mmCIF file of C-alpha atoms in Angstrom:
data_model
loop_
_atom_site.group_PDB
_atom_site.id
_atom_site.type_symbol
_atom_site.label_atom_id
_atom_site.label_comp_id
_atom_site.label_asym_id
_atom_site.label_seq_id
_atom_site.Cartn_x
_atom_site.Cartn_y
_atom_site.Cartn_z
ATOM 1 C CA UNK A 1 -9.686 -3.621 20.321
ATOM 2 C CA UNK A 2 -11.932 -3.081 17.378
ATOM 3 C CA UNK A 3 -9.825 -5.616 15.530
ATOM 4 C CA UNK A 4 -10.457 -8.252 18.125
ATOM 5 C CA UNK A 5 -14.126 -7.644 18.285
ATOM 6 C CA UNK A 6 -14.502 -8.009 14.341
ATOM 7 C CA UNK A 7 -12.205 -11.231 14.715
ATOM 8 C CA UNK A 8 -14.620 -12.802 17.063
ATOM 9 C CA UNK A 9 -17.473 -12.081 14.898
ATOM 10 C CA UNK A 10 -16.426 -13.431 11.448
ATOM 11 C CA UNK A 11 -17.011 -17.344 12.218
ATOM 12 C CA UNK A 12 -19.592 -17.523 9.169
ATOM 13 C CA UNK A 13 -16.750 -15.773 6.853
ATOM 14 C CA UNK A 14 -14.581 -19.084 7.231
ATOM 15 C CA UNK A 15 -16.846 -20.641 4.604
ATOM 16 C CA UNK A 16 -15.845 -18.181 2.225
ATOM 17 C CA UNK A 17 -12.228 -19.319 2.440
ATOM 18 C CA UNK A 18 -11.369 -22.046 -0.095
ATOM 19 C CA UNK A 19 -11.262 -25.284 1.618
ATOM 20 C CA UNK A 20 -7.528 -26.036 1.032
ATOM 21 C CA UNK A 21 -6.539 -22.740 2.559
ATOM 22 C CA UNK A 22 -8.716 -23.403 5.633
ATOM 23 C CA UNK A 23 -6.869 -26.785 5.707
ATOM 24 C CA UNK A 24 -3.525 -25.158 5.241
ATOM 25 C CA UNK A 25 -3.798 -22.585 7.945
ATOM 26 C CA UNK A 26 -5.205 -25.459 10.506
ATOM 27 C CA UNK A 27 -2.383 -27.545 9.787
ATOM 28 C CA UNK A 28 0.113 -24.537 10.194
ATOM 29 C CA UNK A 29 -1.107 -23.851 13.588
ATOM 30 C CA UNK A 30 -0.859 -27.726 14.622
ATOM 31 C CA UNK A 31 2.570 -27.660 13.761
ATOM 32 C CA UNK A 32 3.680 -24.413 15.098
ATOM 33 C CA UNK A 33 1.998 -25.269 18.477
ATOM 34 C CA UNK A 34 2.663 -29.236 18.761
ATOM 35 C CA UNK A 35 5.435 -28.620 21.142
ATOM 36 C CA UNK A 36 3.519 -26.379 23.972
ATOM 37 C CA UNK A 37 1.632 -27.297 26.823
ATOM 38 C CA UNK A 38 -1.385 -25.667 25.794
ATOM 39 C CA UNK A 39 -1.934 -26.015 22.035
ATOM 40 C CA UNK A 40 -5.120 -24.127 21.662
ATOM 41 C CA UNK A 41 -3.330 -20.708 22.521
ATOM 42 C CA UNK A 42 0.127 -19.089 22.153
ATOM 43 C CA UNK A 43 1.865 -16.338 23.987
ATOM 44 C CA UNK A 44 3.514 -13.282 22.628
ATOM 45 C CA UNK A 45 7.064 -14.286 21.643
ATOM 46 C CA UNK A 46 5.504 -17.567 20.008
ATOM 47 C CA UNK A 47 2.778 -15.534 18.015
ATOM 48 C CA UNK A 48 5.749 -13.117 16.633
ATOM 49 C CA UNK A 49 8.033 -15.592 15.853
ATOM 50 C CA UNK A 50 5.721 -18.150 14.306
ATOM 51 C CA UNK A 51 2.187 -16.759 13.496
ATOM 52 C CA UNK A 52 2.156 -13.152 12.834
ATOM 53 C CA UNK A 53 3.265 -13.608 9.177
ATOM 54 C CA UNK A 54 0.093 -14.602 7.898
ATOM 55 C CA UNK A 55 -1.267 -11.298 8.450
ATOM 56 C CA UNK A 56 0.402 -9.519 5.412
ATOM 57 C CA UNK A 57 1.812 -5.846 6.340
ATOM 58 C CA UNK A 58 -0.026 -5.752 9.733
ATOM 59 C CA UNK A 59 2.141 -8.831 10.823
ATOM 60 C CA UNK A 60 5.414 -7.345 9.100
ATOM 61 C CA UNK A 61 5.388 -3.827 10.699
ATOM 62 C CA UNK A 62 3.636 -4.534 13.848
ATOM 63 C CA UNK A 63 3.531 -7.918 15.314
ATOM 64 C CA UNK A 64 3.760 -7.494 18.844
ATOM 65 C CA UNK A 65 1.004 -4.589 18.430
ATOM 66 C CA UNK A 66 -1.301 -7.179 16.590
ATOM 67 C CA UNK A 67 -0.612 -9.654 19.224
ATOM 68 C CA UNK A 68 -1.800 -7.511 22.025
ATOM 69 C CA UNK A 69 -4.808 -6.353 19.707
ATOM 70 C CA UNK A 70 -5.732 -10.069 19.452
ATOM 71 C CA UNK A 71 -5.001 -11.300 23.158
ATOM 72 C CA UNK A 72 -7.409 -12.298 25.503
ATOM 73 C CA UNK A 73 -7.134 -9.982 28.376
ATOM 74 C CA UNK A 74 -7.470 -12.436 31.035
ATOM 75 C CA UNK A 75 -4.951 -14.918 29.766
ATOM 76 C CA UNK A 76 -2.557 -12.882 27.522
ATOM 77 C CA UNK A 77 -2.626 -15.264 24.799
ATOM 78 C CA UNK A 78 -4.074 -15.723 21.187
ATOM 79 C CA UNK A 79 -6.341 -18.757 20.834
ATOM 80 C CA UNK A 80 -6.663 -20.569 17.334
ATOM 81 C CA UNK A 81 -10.189 -19.282 16.968
ATOM 82 C CA UNK A 82 -9.139 -15.597 17.164
ATOM 83 C CA UNK A 83 -6.186 -16.232 14.958
ATOM 84 C CA UNK A 84 -7.806 -17.927 12.445
ATOM 85 C CA UNK A 85 -10.841 -15.500 12.308
ATOM 86 C CA UNK A 86 -8.515 -12.632 12.156
ATOM 87 C CA UNK A 87 -6.644 -14.219 9.248
ATOM 88 C CA UNK A 88 -10.013 -14.596 7.557
ATOM 89 C CA UNK A 89 -10.974 -11.124 7.945
ATOM 90 C CA UNK A 90 -7.554 -9.828 6.703
ATOM 91 C CA UNK A 91 -7.880 -11.867 3.731
ATOM 92 C CA UNK A 92 -11.090 -10.984 2.728
ATOM 93 C CA UNK A 93 -10.909 -7.466 3.107
ATOM 94 C CA UNK A 94 -9.915 -4.662 0.759
ATOM 95 C CA UNK A 95 -6.793 -2.378 0.819
ATOM 96 C CA UNK A 96 -8.969 0.441 2.682
ATOM 97 C CA UNK A 97 -10.336 -1.892 5.405
ATOM 98 C CA UNK A 98 -6.812 -3.498 5.856
ATOM 99 C CA UNK A 99 -5.683 -0.191 6.307
ATOM 100 C CA UNK A 100 -8.516 0.509 9.055
ATOM 101 C CA UNK A 101 -7.067 -2.563 10.742
ATOM 102 C CA UNK A 102 -3.415 -1.334 10.861
ATOM 103 C CA UNK A 103 -4.881 2.208 12.010
ATOM 104 C CA UNK A 104 -6.800 0.162 14.988
ATOM 105 C CA UNK A 105 -3.674 -1.454 15.853
ATOM 106 C CA UNK A 106 -1.605 1.932 15.946
ATOM 107 C CA UNK A 107 -4.697 3.684 18.214
ATOM 108 C CA UNK A 108 -3.479 2.513 21.484
ATOM 109 C CA UNK A 109 -5.535 4.824 23.257
ATOM 110 C CA UNK A 110 -8.476 3.459 21.306
ATOM 111 C CA UNK A 111 -9.875 6.882 20.745
ATOM 112 C CA UNK A 112 -10.538 6.633 17.161
ATOM 113 C CA UNK A 113 -7.773 8.698 16.270
ATOM 114 C CA UNK A 114 -4.074 8.664 16.084
ATOM 115 C CA UNK A 115 -2.109 11.231 18.047
ATOM 116 C CA UNK A 116 1.344 12.485 16.796
ATOM 117 C CA UNK A 117 3.171 9.968 18.845
ATOM 118 C CA UNK A 118 1.120 7.036 17.376
ATOM 119 C CA UNK A 119 1.601 8.455 13.894
ATOM 120 C CA UNK A 120 5.192 8.546 14.431
ATOM 121 C CA UNK A 121 5.085 5.115 15.764
ATOM 122 C CA UNK A 122 3.424 4.032 12.555
ATOM 123 C CA UNK A 123 6.074 5.908 10.495
ATOM 124 C CA UNK A 124 8.843 4.520 12.280
ATOM 125 C CA UNK A 125 7.506 0.953 12.131
ATOM 126 C CA UNK A 126 6.985 0.949 8.226
ATOM 127 C CA UNK A 127 10.712 2.440 7.863
ATOM 128 C CA UNK A 128 12.312 0.005 10.163
ATOM 129 C CA UNK A 129 10.700 -2.588 8.258
ATOM 130 C CA UNK A 130 12.142 -1.416 4.679
ATOM 131 C CA UNK A 131 15.270 -0.764 6.614
ATOM 132 C CA UNK A 132 15.652 -4.573 7.433
ATOM 133 C CA UNK A 133 14.702 -5.724 4.039
ATOM 134 C CA UNK A 134 17.426 -3.329 2.765
ATOM 135 C CA UNK A 135 19.813 -4.961 5.252
ATOM 136 C CA UNK A 136 19.125 -8.446 4.105
ATOM 137 C CA UNK A 137 19.566 -7.483 0.269
ATOM 138 C CA UNK A 138 23.281 -6.321 1.562
ATOM 139 C CA UNK A 139 23.855 -9.666 3.116
ATOM 140 C CA UNK A 140 27.075 -10.233 4.898
ATOM 141 C CA UNK A 141 29.207 -7.509 3.741
ATOM 142 C CA UNK A 142 29.811 -5.930 7.375
ATOM 143 C CA UNK A 143 31.410 -2.783 6.102
ATOM 144 C CA UNK A 144 28.837 -2.070 3.603
ATOM 145 C CA UNK A 145 25.973 -3.025 6.132
ATOM 146 C CA UNK A 146 27.470 -0.707 8.830
ATOM 147 C CA UNK A 147 27.759 2.123 6.355
ATOM 148 C CA UNK A 148 24.064 1.918 4.952
ATOM 149 C CA UNK A 149 22.860 1.449 8.418
ATOM 150 C CA UNK A 150 24.441 4.515 9.615
ATOM 151 C CA UNK A 151 23.093 6.273 6.755
ATOM 152 C CA UNK A 152 19.590 5.158 7.106
ATOM 153 C CA UNK A 153 19.639 6.149 11.006
ATOM 154 C CA UNK A 154 20.810 9.723 9.940
ATOM 155 C CA UNK A 155 17.971 9.700 7.355
ATOM 156 C CA UNK A 156 15.732 8.532 10.164
ATOM 157 C CA UNK A 157 16.719 10.944 12.815
ATOM 158 C CA UNK A 158 16.897 13.978 10.200
ATOM 159 C CA UNK A 159 13.449 12.915 8.929
ATOM 160 C CA UNK A 160 11.746 12.913 12.281
ATOM 161 C CA UNK A 161 13.017 16.396 13.054
ATOM 162 C CA UNK A 162 10.869 17.647 10.340
ATOM 163 C CA UNK A 163 7.998 15.340 11.922
ATOM 164 C CA UNK A 164 5.479 18.469 12.345
ATOM 165 C CA UNK A 165 5.726 19.099 8.955
ATOM 166 C CA UNK A 166 4.941 15.715 7.994
ATOM 167 C CA UNK A 167 2.079 15.272 10.393
ATOM 168 C CA UNK A 168 0.383 18.654 9.334
ATOM 169 C CA UNK A 169 0.538 17.006 5.656
ATOM 170 C CA UNK A 170 -1.953 14.162 7.088
ATOM 171 C CA UNK A 171 -4.008 16.312 9.579
ATOM 172 C CA UNK A 172 -6.227 18.034 6.936
ATOM 173 C CA UNK A 173 -8.608 19.365 9.272
ATOM 174 C CA UNK A 174 -5.898 20.758 11.628
ATOM 175 C CA UNK A 175 -7.363 19.419 14.936
ATOM 176 C CA UNK A 176 -3.900 17.993 15.976
ATOM 177 C CA UNK A 177 -4.924 14.307 15.389
ATOM 178 C CA UNK A 178 -5.489 11.956 12.690
ATOM 179 C CA UNK A 179 -8.760 10.267 11.928
ATOM 180 C CA UNK A 180 -9.059 7.363 9.330
ATOM 181 C CA UNK A 181 -10.693 10.201 7.216
ATOM 182 C CA UNK A 182 -7.563 12.252 7.060
ATOM 183 C CA UNK A 183 -5.459 9.157 6.594
ATOM 184 C CA UNK A 184 -7.390 7.855 3.375
ATOM 185 C CA UNK A 185 -7.427 11.189 1.989
ATOM 186 C CA UNK A 186 -3.609 11.355 2.499
ATOM 187 C CA UNK A 187 -2.972 7.860 0.858
ATOM 188 C CA UNK A 188 -5.660 8.264 -1.428
ATOM 189 C CA UNK A 189 -7.503 5.117 -0.934
ATOM 190 C CA UNK A 190 -10.760 4.264 -2.411
ATOM 191 C CA UNK A 191 -13.464 3.904 0.361
ATOM 192 C CA UNK A 192 -15.383 0.644 0.967
ATOM 193 C CA UNK A 193 -18.715 2.558 1.434
ATOM 194 C CA UNK A 194 -18.661 4.699 -1.620
ATOM 195 C CA UNK A 195 -20.329 2.893 -4.689
ATOM 196 C CA UNK A 196 -18.177 4.404 -7.170
ATOM 197 C CA UNK A 197 -15.126 2.870 -5.648
ATOM 198 C CA UNK A 198 -16.326 -0.491 -4.814
ATOM 199 C CA UNK A 199 -13.153 -2.972 -5.218
ATOM 200 C CA UNK A 200 -12.641 -6.648 -4.733
ATOM 201 C CA UNK A 201 -9.879 -7.603 -1.833
ATOM 202 C CA UNK A 202 -6.716 -6.271 -2.704
ATOM 203 C CA UNK A 203 -3.403 -8.029 -2.867
ATOM 204 C CA UNK A 204 -1.008 -7.306 -0.205
ATOM 205 C CA UNK A 205 0.819 -5.499 -2.967
ATOM 206 C CA UNK A 206 -1.504 -2.826 -3.499
ATOM 207 C CA UNK A 207 -1.698 -1.925 0.605
ATOM 208 C CA UNK A 208 2.180 -2.141 0.398
ATOM 209 C CA UNK A 209 2.321 0.516 -2.160
ATOM 210 C CA UNK A 210 -0.012 2.577 -0.234
ATOM 211 C CA UNK A 211 2.292 2.110 3.068
ATOM 212 C CA UNK A 212 5.250 3.388 1.171
ATOM 213 C CA UNK A 213 4.137 6.983 1.466
ATOM 214 C CA UNK A 214 5.239 6.203 5.383
ATOM 215 C CA UNK A 215 8.296 5.107 4.624
ATOM 216 C CA UNK A 216 11.107 7.867 5.201
ATOM 217 C CA UNK A 217 13.081 8.909 1.856
ATOM 218 C CA UNK A 218 15.947 6.536 2.166
ATOM 219 C CA UNK A 219 15.989 3.759 -0.547
ATOM 220 C CA UNK A 220 16.707 6.043 -3.571
ATOM 221 C CA UNK A 221 19.641 7.328 -1.370
ATOM 222 C CA UNK A 222 20.762 3.825 -0.562
ATOM 223 C CA UNK A 223 20.557 2.794 -4.029
ATOM 224 C CA UNK A 224 22.995 5.756 -5.399
ATOM 225 C CA UNK A 225 25.520 5.607 -2.516
ATOM 226 C CA UNK A 226 25.824 2.071 -1.589
#
């Protein structure tokens, strides 16, 4: 994937990471892989459970897809070097570039466009993450949790039934596929290559606000009825 290619070429950028962060990430890897036969690389389940959370929104909404974008094709494992380089790339990127990374992750066919099914996958992934956060707030109240889950499921199914209209709102040039151009216009993100919109690398909160446009309209209903 384009993400893996970029991650494999950012060794020099590591110097721009504060030494304490570089040391902390190295320590995290050592601690999380010390019980493995091969501590130099990790498989899918270990990556998802222990190491994907350091990629901000990408690790939150699509850890499995993230793994397969970074994994070596021969071993189906992610090495320490690739993991560290990818985190460096993520941390030094603007909100626009981070969105490009997420775009690449969901572009399973690697065509440079998102198909209808790939856009739907993105919508579902972002919404399910928000749904799990809402469920965590509810805690151990089983009856309330069941009610909220049923309400959220209903909203999810109802929203997807109107998916063609939502997709049309993103597909500005109506070519039945979503390009990065379509996406950044829909989300109103300043472009990195526009001199008027140069920005410093954004905090995770900025991208979270952008991705909230993909969340199905369930939170307000949840607060009012639960």
